[in-house]
Amino acid sequence: RAEVYYQLASPAREVTVDILDSTGELVRSFSSTREPWQPMRSSVGQVINNERWGSATPVTPPSTGAGLHRFVWDLMYPPAADFPGLRSRDANVNGPIAPPGAYQVRVMADGRSAMGSFDIQKDPRLVGVTREDLEAQFALDMRVHQRTNDLTSAVLQIRRIKESVDDRIQRASDQRLSREGTELKEHLTSVEGDLYQFRTQTDDDIKHFGHKLFDKFQHVTGVIRSDDSRPTRATYQVLDELEPMLDAQLSRLNQILSEELARFNRLLEERGLPPIRVAS
C-alpha cells in the first residue's frame, strides 16, 4: 500500500487524492464528497456489499478537517461496476494491483493542489520473476477486469430498465402496454440470467443454481491473482473462449434495446408517458 500524508491549515469543502502513473495518466481518484461506505445486510444478516461477498473493497474518503491527515491507497485500480448483493466465490470486482514503477500523487483542496512522487517496488522475495512477468500479469488482469466491467455494467443497465418498465406500467392502466412491457422484461431477464446468476443469495447458491458468465470471468481473475508470475498459456486460451460468449450476450442486449425497447418507447409516447432512456 501507499500512504499519502497531507496537511490542511483550515477545513476544506472538498479534498481529492489522485494517483497518476509515470506518464501522468490518471490511475485512480478519491474524493471526500463520496458517500462513506455503509454495510448492507441480507435477510440472514450477511453483509452483501463488501469484498468478501464479491463487491469492491470499501474505501475511506480523504479527510477535510484542519490538521495532518493520512490517506492510504491499496494499490488497486478502480473497481468494476458494482451492485449490493453481487456474489462471487473466486474473486471480487476490485481492480488489478498496480505493477512496479514510478507513480505520482496529487492532492487538491478547494482548488489548491500539491504533487508528490513514489515508486512501487517489486517484492524482493519474488526470485525468478521479472518485471516483465508482472507487467504481463497486470495486462491480462486488466483485460479480464475491463470485460468484467462490461458484464456488470450490462446487468445494472438491465435492472434499471426493468425498474423503469415497471414504473411506466404502473402509471398507465393499459393492457397492451402491460403486455409489451412484461415481454420486454422477460427478454431482458433472459440476458441477465446468462450474464449473472441472479438467484444467488448465499454462499452455496452458486453451487445449487450453476455458474454463469460472471462466475467464469471471476474464476479467471482468481487464477491470475493467485500468484505473482507470468500468466499461463491456458489462462489466455480460456479468456479467448469466454470473450466471444460475452460479446454475443451484449449484442443480444443491444438488439433488444434497439428493437423492443424502441417499440415500447413509441407506445409510451403515444400515451403521453416519458420514454425510457438508455444511459450511454
PDB file of C-alpha atoms in Angstrom:
ATOM      1  CA  ARG A   1       0.000   0.000   0.000  1.00  0.00           C
ATOM      2  CA  ALA A   2       0.986   3.643  -0.422  1.00  0.00           C
ATOM      3  CA  GLU A   3       0.485   6.127   2.402  1.00  0.00           C
ATOM      4  CA  VAL A   4      -0.138   9.773   1.486  1.00  0.00           C
ATOM      5  CA  TYR A   5       0.247  12.461   4.132  1.00  0.00           C
ATOM      6  CA  TYR A   6      -1.148  15.964   3.675  1.00  0.00           C
ATOM      7  CA  GLN A   7      -1.822  18.906   5.964  1.00  0.00           C
ATOM      8  CA  LEU A   8      -4.665  21.436   5.785  1.00  0.00           C
ATOM      9  CA  ALA A   9      -4.326  24.793   7.511  1.00  0.00           C
ATOM     10  CA  SER A  10      -8.121  25.110   7.651  1.00  0.00           C
ATOM     11  CA  PRO A  11     -11.109  22.860   6.880  1.00  0.00           C
ATOM     12  CA  ALA A  12     -11.763  22.261   3.178  1.00  0.00           C
ATOM     13  CA  ARG A  13     -15.080  21.808   1.420  1.00  0.00           C
ATOM     14  CA  GLU A  14     -13.642  19.094  -0.838  1.00  0.00           C
ATOM     15  CA  VAL A  15     -10.391  17.134  -0.932  1.00  0.00           C
ATOM     16  CA  THR A  16      -9.392  14.845  -3.782  1.00  0.00           C
ATOM     17  CA  VAL A  17      -6.436  12.477  -3.946  1.00  0.00           C
ATOM     18  CA  ASP A  18      -5.401  11.470  -7.469  1.00  0.00           C
ATOM     19  CA  ILE A  19      -2.950   8.695  -8.273  1.00  0.00           C
ATOM     20  CA  LEU A  20      -1.173   9.014 -11.613  1.00  0.00           C
ATOM     21  CA  ASP A  21       1.342   6.825 -13.403  1.00  0.00           C
ATOM     22  CA  SER A  22       4.752   7.956 -14.661  1.00  0.00           C
ATOM     23  CA  THR A  23       3.211   9.436 -17.834  1.00  0.00           C
ATOM     24  CA  GLY A  24       0.653  11.494 -15.924  1.00  0.00           C
ATOM     25  CA  GLU A  25      -2.223   9.162 -16.805  1.00  0.00           C
ATOM     26  CA  LEU A  26      -4.841   9.029 -14.062  1.00  0.00           C
ATOM     27  CA  VAL A  27      -4.859   5.668 -12.275  1.00  0.00           C
ATOM     28  CA  ARG A  28      -7.497   6.343  -9.630  1.00  0.00           C
ATOM     29  CA  SER A  29      -9.190   9.314  -7.983  1.00  0.00           C
ATOM     30  CA  PHE A  30     -10.622   9.563  -4.472  1.00  0.00           C
ATOM     31  CA  SER A  31     -12.920  12.360  -3.288  1.00  0.00           C
ATOM     32  CA  SER A  32     -14.137  13.433   0.122  1.00  0.00           C
ATOM     33  CA  THR A  33     -17.581  14.091  -1.383  1.00  0.00           C
ATOM     34  CA  ARG A  34     -18.186  10.399  -1.936  1.00  0.00           C
ATOM     35  CA  GLU A  35     -20.705   8.916   0.471  1.00  0.00           C
ATOM     36  CA  PRO A  36     -18.997   6.901   3.237  1.00  0.00           C
ATOM     37  CA  TRP A  37     -19.402   3.153   2.898  1.00  0.00           C
ATOM     38  CA  GLN A  38     -22.242   1.704   4.929  1.00  0.00           C
ATOM     39  CA  PRO A  39     -22.806  -2.054   5.339  1.00  0.00           C
ATOM     40  CA  MET A  40     -25.910  -3.535   3.724  1.00  0.00           C
ATOM     41  CA  ARG A  41     -27.160  -6.839   5.073  1.00  0.00           C
ATOM     42  CA  SER A  42     -29.155  -9.688   3.594  1.00  0.00           C
ATOM     43  CA  SER A  43     -32.231 -11.190   5.256  1.00  0.00           C
ATOM     44  CA  VAL A  44     -29.936 -13.572   7.156  1.00  0.00           C
ATOM     45  CA  GLY A  45     -27.616 -10.816   8.371  1.00  0.00           C
ATOM     46  CA  GLN A  46     -24.727 -11.211   5.927  1.00  0.00           C
ATOM     47  CA  VAL A  47     -23.012  -8.012   4.724  1.00  0.00           C
ATOM     48  CA  ILE A  48     -23.666  -8.023   0.991  1.00  0.00           C
ATOM     49  CA  ASN A  49     -21.673  -5.029  -0.226  1.00  0.00           C
ATOM     50  CA  ASN A  50     -18.107  -5.830   0.790  1.00  0.00           C
ATOM     51  CA  GLU A  51     -15.178  -7.571  -0.869  1.00  0.00           C
ATOM     52  CA  ARG A  52     -15.845 -10.905   0.837  1.00  0.00           C
ATOM     53  CA  TRP A  53     -19.232 -11.052  -0.865  1.00  0.00           C
ATOM     54  CA  GLY A  54     -17.906 -10.024  -4.269  1.00  0.00           C
ATOM     55  CA  SER A  55     -18.125  -6.246  -4.213  1.00  0.00           C
ATOM     56  CA  ALA A  56     -15.230  -3.795  -4.135  1.00  0.00           C
ATOM     57  CA  THR A  57     -13.168  -3.185  -1.015  1.00  0.00           C
ATOM     58  CA  PRO A  58     -14.690  -0.247   0.911  1.00  0.00           C
ATOM     59  CA  VAL A  59     -12.693   2.980   0.642  1.00  0.00           C
ATOM     60  CA  THR A  60     -12.352   5.595   3.377  1.00  0.00           C
ATOM     61  CA  PRO A  61     -12.672   9.057   1.723  1.00  0.00           C
ATOM     62  CA  PRO A  62      -9.946  11.688   2.219  1.00  0.00           C
ATOM     63  CA  SER A  63     -10.379  13.824   5.328  1.00  0.00           C
ATOM     64  CA  THR A  64     -11.269  17.519   5.069  1.00  0.00           C
ATOM     65  CA  GLY A  65     -10.607  18.846   8.566  1.00  0.00           C
ATOM     66  CA  ALA A  66      -7.755  21.116   9.566  1.00  0.00           C
ATOM     67  CA  GLY A  67      -4.554  19.333  10.512  1.00  0.00           C
ATOM     68  CA  LEU A  68      -2.342  16.483   9.359  1.00  0.00           C
ATOM     69  CA  HIS A  69      -4.020  13.583   7.558  1.00  0.00           C
ATOM     70  CA  ARG A  70      -3.038  10.188   6.211  1.00  0.00           C
ATOM     71  CA  PHE A  71      -4.696   8.630   3.166  1.00  0.00           C
ATOM     72  CA  VAL A  72      -3.955   5.019   2.189  1.00  0.00           C
ATOM     73  CA  TRP A  73      -4.088   3.740  -1.391  1.00  0.00           C
ATOM     74  CA  ASP A  74      -4.322  -0.041  -1.534  1.00  0.00           C
ATOM     75  CA  LEU A  75      -2.525  -0.002  -4.941  1.00  0.00           C
ATOM     76  CA  MET A  76      -5.696  -1.143  -6.718  1.00  0.00           C
ATOM     77  CA  TYR A  77      -7.038   0.276  -9.956  1.00  0.00           C
ATOM     78  CA  PRO A  78     -10.736   1.316  -9.922  1.00  0.00           C
ATOM     79  CA  PRO A  79     -13.251  -1.495  -9.383  1.00  0.00           C
ATOM     80  CA  ALA A  80     -15.672  -2.770 -11.986  1.00  0.00           C
ATOM     81  CA  ALA A  81     -19.321  -1.699 -11.880  1.00  0.00           C
ATOM     82  CA  ASP A  82     -20.760  -2.998  -8.652  1.00  0.00           C
ATOM     83  CA  PHE A  83     -24.119  -3.621  -7.013  1.00  0.00           C
ATOM     84  CA  PRO A  84     -25.141  -4.722  -3.485  1.00  0.00           C
ATOM     85  CA  GLY A  85     -25.571  -8.468  -3.308  1.00  0.00           C
ATOM     86  CA  LEU A  86     -23.077  -9.191  -6.092  1.00  0.00           C
ATOM     87  CA  ARG A  87     -21.984 -12.732  -5.247  1.00  0.00           C
ATOM     88  CA  SER A  88     -18.772 -14.424  -6.329  1.00  0.00           C
ATOM     89  CA  ARG A  89     -16.801 -17.366  -4.999  1.00  0.00           C
ATOM     90  CA  ASP A  90     -13.480 -16.820  -6.785  1.00  0.00           C
ATOM     91  CA  ALA A  91     -12.756 -13.066  -6.729  1.00  0.00           C
ATOM     92  CA  ASN A  92     -14.360  -9.649  -6.320  1.00  0.00           C
ATOM     93  CA  VAL A  93     -14.705  -6.612  -8.573  1.00  0.00           C
ATOM     94  CA  ASN A  94     -11.585  -4.876  -7.233  1.00  0.00           C
ATOM     95  CA  GLY A  95      -9.276  -3.542  -9.912  1.00  0.00           C
ATOM     96  CA  PRO A  96      -5.847  -5.045 -10.618  1.00  0.00           C
ATOM     97  CA  ILE A  97      -2.898  -4.255  -8.382  1.00  0.00           C
ATOM     98  CA  ALA A  98      -0.670  -1.588  -9.910  1.00  0.00           C
ATOM     99  CA  PRO A  99       2.583  -3.054 -11.279  1.00  0.00           C
ATOM    100  CA  PRO A 100       6.035  -1.896 -10.136  1.00  0.00           C
ATOM    101  CA  GLY A 101       7.044   1.514 -11.419  1.00  0.00           C
ATOM    102  CA  ALA A 102       7.050   5.243 -10.772  1.00  0.00           C
ATOM    103  CA  TYR A 103       3.847   6.973  -9.694  1.00  0.00           C
ATOM    104  CA  GLN A 104       2.673  10.424  -8.746  1.00  0.00           C
ATOM    105  CA  VAL A 105       0.109  11.666  -6.258  1.00  0.00           C
ATOM    106  CA  ARG A 106      -1.859  14.917  -6.472  1.00  0.00           C
ATOM    107  CA  VAL A 107      -3.784  16.259  -3.508  1.00  0.00           C
ATOM    108  CA  MET A 108      -6.307  19.011  -4.195  1.00  0.00           C
ATOM    109  CA  ALA A 109      -8.198  21.021  -1.581  1.00  0.00           C
ATOM    110  CA  ASP A 110     -10.689  23.633  -2.763  1.00  0.00           C
ATOM    111  CA  GLY A 111      -8.721  24.343  -5.925  1.00  0.00           C
ATOM    112  CA  ARG A 112      -5.233  24.291  -4.401  1.00  0.00           C
ATOM    113  CA  SER A 113      -3.008  21.357  -5.248  1.00  0.00           C
ATOM    114  CA  ALA A 114       0.274  19.731  -4.264  1.00  0.00           C
ATOM    115  CA  MET A 115       2.198  16.976  -6.042  1.00  0.00           C
ATOM    116  CA  GLY A 116       4.431  14.167  -4.845  1.00  0.00           C
ATOM    117  CA  SER A 117       6.004  11.025  -6.266  1.00  0.00           C
ATOM    118  CA  PHE A 118       6.763   7.492  -5.149  1.00  0.00           C
ATOM    119  CA  ASP A 119       7.822   4.108  -6.510  1.00  0.00           C
ATOM    120  CA  ILE A 120       6.182   0.706  -6.256  1.00  0.00           C
ATOM    121  CA  GLN A 121       8.944  -1.851  -5.880  1.00  0.00           C
ATOM    122  CA  LYS A 122       8.894  -5.497  -6.876  1.00  0.00           C
ATOM    123  CA  ASP A 123       8.751  -7.811  -3.883  1.00  0.00           C
ATOM    124  CA  PRO A 124      12.381  -8.964  -3.403  1.00  0.00           C
ATOM    125  CA  ARG A 125      11.117 -12.395  -2.395  1.00  0.00           C
ATOM    126  CA  LEU A 126       9.901 -12.996  -5.968  1.00  0.00           C
ATOM    127  CA  VAL A 127      13.066 -14.731  -7.115  1.00  0.00           C
ATOM    128  CA  GLY A 128      12.961 -15.667 -10.778  1.00  0.00           C
ATOM    129  CA  VAL A 129      10.015 -13.367 -11.530  1.00  0.00           C
ATOM    130  CA  THR A 130      10.917 -10.429 -13.752  1.00  0.00           C
ATOM    131  CA  ARG A 131       9.310  -7.042 -14.005  1.00  0.00           C
ATOM    132  CA  GLU A 132       8.163  -8.038 -17.496  1.00  0.00           C
ATOM    133  CA  ASP A 133       6.385 -11.050 -15.990  1.00  0.00           C
ATOM    134  CA  LEU A 134       4.496  -8.791 -13.597  1.00  0.00           C
ATOM    135  CA  GLU A 135       3.609  -6.369 -16.389  1.00  0.00           C
ATOM    136  CA  ALA A 136       2.215  -9.274 -18.423  1.00  0.00           C
ATOM    137  CA  GLN A 137       0.194 -10.351 -15.397  1.00  0.00           C
ATOM    138  CA  PHE A 138      -1.155  -6.826 -14.957  1.00  0.00           C
ATOM    139  CA  ALA A 139      -2.057  -6.511 -18.639  1.00  0.00           C
ATOM    140  CA  LEU A 140      -4.059  -9.737 -18.635  1.00  0.00           C
ATOM    141  CA  ASP A 141      -5.659  -8.903 -15.293  1.00  0.00           C
ATOM    142  CA  MET A 142      -6.744  -5.537 -16.685  1.00  0.00           C
ATOM    143  CA  ARG A 143      -8.135  -7.170 -19.828  1.00  0.00           C
ATOM    144  CA  VAL A 144     -10.300  -9.531 -17.754  1.00  0.00           C
ATOM    145  CA  HIS A 145     -11.254  -6.677 -15.419  1.00  0.00           C
ATOM    146  CA  GLN A 146     -12.480  -4.491 -18.279  1.00  0.00           C
ATOM    147  CA  ARG A 147     -14.613  -7.317 -19.636  1.00  0.00           C
ATOM    148  CA  THR A 148     -15.991  -7.949 -16.154  1.00  0.00           C
ATOM    149  CA  ASN A 149     -16.948  -4.283 -16.038  1.00  0.00           C
ATOM    150  CA  ASP A 150     -18.707  -4.647 -19.404  1.00  0.00           C
ATOM    151  CA  LEU A 151     -20.684  -7.542 -17.934  1.00  0.00           C
ATOM    152  CA  THR A 152     -21.667  -5.995 -14.611  1.00  0.00           C
ATOM    153  CA  SER A 153     -22.488  -2.678 -16.328  1.00  0.00           C
ATOM    154  CA  ALA A 154     -24.881  -4.570 -18.596  1.00  0.00           C
ATOM    155  CA  VAL A 155     -26.550  -6.192 -15.581  1.00  0.00           C
ATOM    156  CA  LEU A 156     -27.009  -2.792 -13.953  1.00  0.00           C
ATOM    157  CA  GLN A 157     -28.414  -1.361 -17.177  1.00  0.00           C
ATOM    158  CA  ILE A 158     -30.890  -4.235 -17.483  1.00  0.00           C
ATOM    159  CA  ARG A 159     -32.070  -3.762 -13.914  1.00  0.00           C
ATOM    160  CA  ARG A 160     -32.535  -0.017 -14.323  1.00  0.00           C
ATOM    161  CA  ILE A 161     -34.570  -0.530 -17.491  1.00  0.00           C
ATOM    162  CA  LYS A 162     -36.776  -3.175 -15.872  1.00  0.00           C
ATOM    163  CA  GLU A 163     -37.469  -0.830 -12.961  1.00  0.00           C
ATOM    164  CA  SER A 164     -38.419   1.882 -15.449  1.00  0.00           C
ATOM    165  CA  VAL A 165     -40.719  -0.506 -17.317  1.00  0.00           C
ATOM    166  CA  ASP A 166     -42.489  -1.357 -14.051  1.00  0.00           C
ATOM    167  CA  ASP A 167     -42.863   2.345 -13.325  1.00  0.00           C
ATOM    168  CA  ARG A 168     -44.473   3.036 -16.707  1.00  0.00           C
ATOM    169  CA  ILE A 169     -46.831   0.066 -16.430  1.00  0.00           C
ATOM    170  CA  GLN A 170     -47.987   1.256 -13.011  1.00  0.00           C
ATOM    171  CA  ARG A 171     -48.557   4.786 -14.307  1.00  0.00           C
ATOM    172  CA  ALA A 172     -50.822   3.633 -17.149  1.00  0.00           C
ATOM    173  CA  SER A 173     -53.697   1.174 -16.870  1.00  0.00           C
ATOM    174  CA  ASP A 174     -53.202  -0.155 -20.355  1.00  0.00           C
ATOM    175  CA  GLN A 175     -53.343  -3.832 -21.273  1.00  0.00           C
ATOM    176  CA  ARG A 176     -51.206  -3.525 -24.388  1.00  0.00           C
ATOM    177  CA  LEU A 177     -48.552  -1.510 -22.575  1.00  0.00           C
ATOM    178  CA  SER A 178     -48.536  -4.057 -19.755  1.00  0.00           C
ATOM    179  CA  ARG A 179     -48.259  -6.963 -22.184  1.00  0.00           C
ATOM    180  CA  GLU A 180     -45.457  -5.383 -24.201  1.00  0.00           C
ATOM    181  CA  GLY A 181     -43.615  -4.300 -21.060  1.00  0.00           C
ATOM    182  CA  THR A 182     -43.860  -7.736 -19.486  1.00  0.00           C
ATOM    183  CA  GLU A 183     -42.481  -9.366 -22.625  1.00  0.00           C
ATOM    184  CA  LEU A 184     -39.648  -6.825 -22.778  1.00  0.00           C
ATOM    185  CA  LYS A 185     -38.745  -7.558 -19.157  1.00  0.00           C
ATOM    186  CA  GLU A 186     -38.751 -11.309 -19.813  1.00  0.00           C
ATOM    187  CA  HIS A 187     -36.291 -10.932 -22.684  1.00  0.00           C
ATOM    188  CA  LEU A 188     -34.053  -8.640 -20.615  1.00  0.00           C
ATOM    189  CA  THR A 189     -34.138 -11.097 -17.722  1.00  0.00           C
ATOM    190  CA  SER A 190     -33.116 -13.890 -20.094  1.00  0.00           C
ATOM    191  CA  VAL A 191     -29.942 -11.982 -21.000  1.00  0.00           C
ATOM    192  CA  GLU A 192     -29.321 -11.034 -17.367  1.00  0.00           C
ATOM    193  CA  GLY A 193     -29.616 -14.683 -16.358  1.00  0.00           C
ATOM    194  CA  ASP A 194     -26.973 -15.732 -18.873  1.00  0.00           C
ATOM    195  CA  LEU A 195     -24.635 -12.987 -17.676  1.00  0.00           C
ATOM    196  CA  TYR A 196     -25.118 -13.350 -13.915  1.00  0.00           C
ATOM    197  CA  GLN A 197     -26.714 -15.925 -11.624  1.00  0.00           C
ATOM    198  CA  PHE A 198     -29.236 -13.562 -10.062  1.00  0.00           C
ATOM    199  CA  ARG A 199     -30.741 -16.303  -7.872  1.00  0.00           C
ATOM    200  CA  THR A 200     -27.512 -16.397  -5.873  1.00  0.00           C
ATOM    201  CA  GLN A 201     -28.151 -15.086  -2.372  1.00  0.00           C
ATOM    202  CA  THR A 202     -25.925 -17.208  -0.120  1.00  0.00           C
ATOM    203  CA  ASP A 203     -22.567 -18.974  -0.250  1.00  0.00           C
ATOM    204  CA  ASP A 204     -23.972 -22.236  -1.586  1.00  0.00           C
ATOM    205  CA  ASP A 205     -26.371 -20.829  -4.177  1.00  0.00           C
ATOM    206  CA  ILE A 206     -23.800 -20.725  -6.984  1.00  0.00           C
ATOM    207  CA  LYS A 207     -23.280 -24.434  -6.485  1.00  0.00           C
ATOM    208  CA  HIS A 208     -27.032 -25.052  -6.428  1.00  0.00           C
ATOM    209  CA  PHE A 209     -28.045 -22.920  -9.398  1.00  0.00           C
ATOM    210  CA  GLY A 210     -24.977 -23.156 -11.627  1.00  0.00           C
ATOM    211  CA  HIS A 211     -22.256 -20.849 -12.896  1.00  0.00           C
ATOM    212  CA  LYS A 212     -22.874 -18.060 -15.381  1.00  0.00           C
ATOM    213  CA  LEU A 213     -20.501 -15.910 -17.411  1.00  0.00           C
ATOM    214  CA  PHE A 214     -19.734 -13.632 -14.475  1.00  0.00           C
ATOM    215  CA  ASP A 215     -18.569 -16.575 -12.391  1.00  0.00           C
ATOM    216  CA  LYS A 216     -16.351 -17.812 -15.217  1.00  0.00           C
ATOM    217  CA  PHE A 217     -14.669 -14.424 -15.644  1.00  0.00           C
ATOM    218  CA  GLN A 218     -14.224 -14.202 -11.878  1.00  0.00           C
ATOM    219  CA  HIS A 219     -12.562 -17.604 -11.853  1.00  0.00           C
ATOM    220  CA  VAL A 220     -10.048 -16.378 -14.446  1.00  0.00           C
ATOM    221  CA  THR A 221      -9.417 -13.312 -12.287  1.00  0.00           C
ATOM    222  CA  GLY A 222      -8.842 -15.522  -9.268  1.00  0.00           C
ATOM    223  CA  VAL A 223      -6.328 -17.643 -11.169  1.00  0.00           C
ATOM    224  CA  ILE A 224      -4.402 -14.586 -12.400  1.00  0.00           C
ATOM    225  CA  ARG A 225      -4.235 -13.049  -8.928  1.00  0.00           C
ATOM    226  CA  SER A 226      -3.406 -16.270  -7.110  1.00  0.00           C
ATOM    227  CA  ASP A 227       0.311 -15.950  -7.851  1.00  0.00           C
ATOM    228  CA  ASP A 228       2.731 -13.159  -8.790  1.00  0.00           C
ATOM    229  CA  SER A 229       4.038 -14.569 -12.046  1.00  0.00           C
ATOM    230  CA  ARG A 230       3.531 -14.517 -15.796  1.00  0.00           C
ATOM    231  CA  PRO A 231       0.094 -15.937 -16.691  1.00  0.00           C
ATOM    232  CA  THR A 232      -0.014 -19.400 -18.217  1.00  0.00           C
ATOM    233  CA  ARG A 233      -0.947 -20.074 -21.816  1.00  0.00           C
ATOM    234  CA  ALA A 234      -4.090 -21.872 -20.627  1.00  0.00           C
ATOM    235  CA  THR A 235      -5.314 -18.692 -18.924  1.00  0.00           C
ATOM    236  CA  TYR A 236      -5.112 -16.778 -22.202  1.00  0.00           C
ATOM    237  CA  GLN A 237      -6.902 -19.610 -24.000  1.00  0.00           C
ATOM    238  CA  VAL A 238      -9.798 -19.659 -21.526  1.00  0.00           C
ATOM    239  CA  LEU A 239     -10.239 -15.911 -21.852  1.00  0.00           C
ATOM    240  CA  ASP A 240     -10.185 -16.202 -25.647  1.00  0.00           C
ATOM    241  CA  GLU A 241     -13.097 -18.625 -25.313  1.00  0.00           C
ATOM    242  CA  LEU A 242     -15.078 -16.510 -22.848  1.00  0.00           C
ATOM    243  CA  GLU A 243     -14.894 -13.156 -24.624  1.00  0.00           C
ATOM    244  CA  PRO A 244     -16.957 -14.217 -27.682  1.00  0.00           C
ATOM    245  CA  MET A 245     -19.615 -15.591 -25.318  1.00  0.00           C
ATOM    246  CA  LEU A 246     -19.830 -12.231 -23.565  1.00  0.00           C
ATOM    247  CA  ASP A 247     -19.869 -10.327 -26.839  1.00  0.00           C
ATOM    248  CA  ALA A 248     -22.767 -12.490 -28.043  1.00  0.00           C
ATOM    249  CA  GLN A 249     -24.829 -11.641 -24.963  1.00  0.00           C
ATOM    250  CA  LEU A 250     -24.025  -7.927 -25.224  1.00  0.00           C
ATOM    251  CA  SER A 251     -25.044  -7.979 -28.893  1.00  0.00           C
ATOM    252  CA  ARG A 252     -28.268  -9.722 -27.904  1.00  0.00           C
ATOM    253  CA  LEU A 253     -28.911  -6.999 -25.323  1.00  0.00           C
ATOM    254  CA  ASN A 254     -28.229  -4.230 -27.837  1.00  0.00           C
ATOM    255  CA  GLN A 255     -30.710  -5.792 -30.248  1.00  0.00           C
ATOM    256  CA  ILE A 256     -33.411  -5.895 -27.558  1.00  0.00           C
ATOM    257  CA  LEU A 257     -32.762  -2.243 -26.765  1.00  0.00           C
ATOM    258  CA  SER A 258     -32.708  -1.091 -30.381  1.00  0.00           C
ATOM    259  CA  GLU A 259     -35.857  -3.029 -31.358  1.00  0.00           C
ATOM    260  CA  GLU A 260     -38.074  -3.977 -28.425  1.00  0.00           C
ATOM    261  CA  LEU A 261     -37.299  -1.054 -26.121  1.00  0.00           C
ATOM    262  CA  ALA A 262     -37.659   1.343 -29.042  1.00  0.00           C
ATOM    263  CA  ARG A 263     -41.107  -0.148 -29.786  1.00  0.00           C
ATOM    264  CA  PHE A 264     -42.096   0.129 -26.122  1.00  0.00           C
ATOM    265  CA  ASN A 265     -40.956   3.753 -26.061  1.00  0.00           C
ATOM    266  CA  ARG A 266     -43.203   4.529 -29.025  1.00  0.00           C
ATOM    267  CA  LEU A 267     -46.152   3.146 -27.050  1.00  0.00           C
ATOM    268  CA  LEU A 268     -45.164   5.331 -24.119  1.00  0.00           C
ATOM    269  CA  GLU A 269     -45.025   8.446 -26.272  1.00  0.00           C
ATOM    270  CA  GLU A 270     -48.455   7.664 -27.745  1.00  0.00           C
ATOM    271  CA  ARG A 271     -49.811   7.623 -24.187  1.00  0.00           C
ATOM    272  CA  GLY A 272     -48.040  10.784 -23.110  1.00  0.00           C
ATOM    273  CA  LEU A 273     -45.564   8.972 -20.870  1.00  0.00           C
ATOM    274  CA  PRO A 274     -41.819   9.710 -20.806  1.00  0.00           C
ATOM    275  CA  PRO A 275     -39.704   7.235 -22.786  1.00  0.00           C
ATOM    276  CA  ILE A 276     -37.094   5.094 -21.080  1.00  0.00           C
ATOM    277  CA  ARG A 277     -33.637   6.500 -21.722  1.00  0.00           C
ATOM    278  CA  VAL A 278     -30.629   4.229 -22.052  1.00  0.00           C
ATOM    279  CA  ALA A 279     -27.511   5.659 -20.419  1.00  0.00           C
ATOM    280  CA  SER A 280     -24.590   5.818 -22.837  1.00  0.00           C
TER     281      SER A 280
END
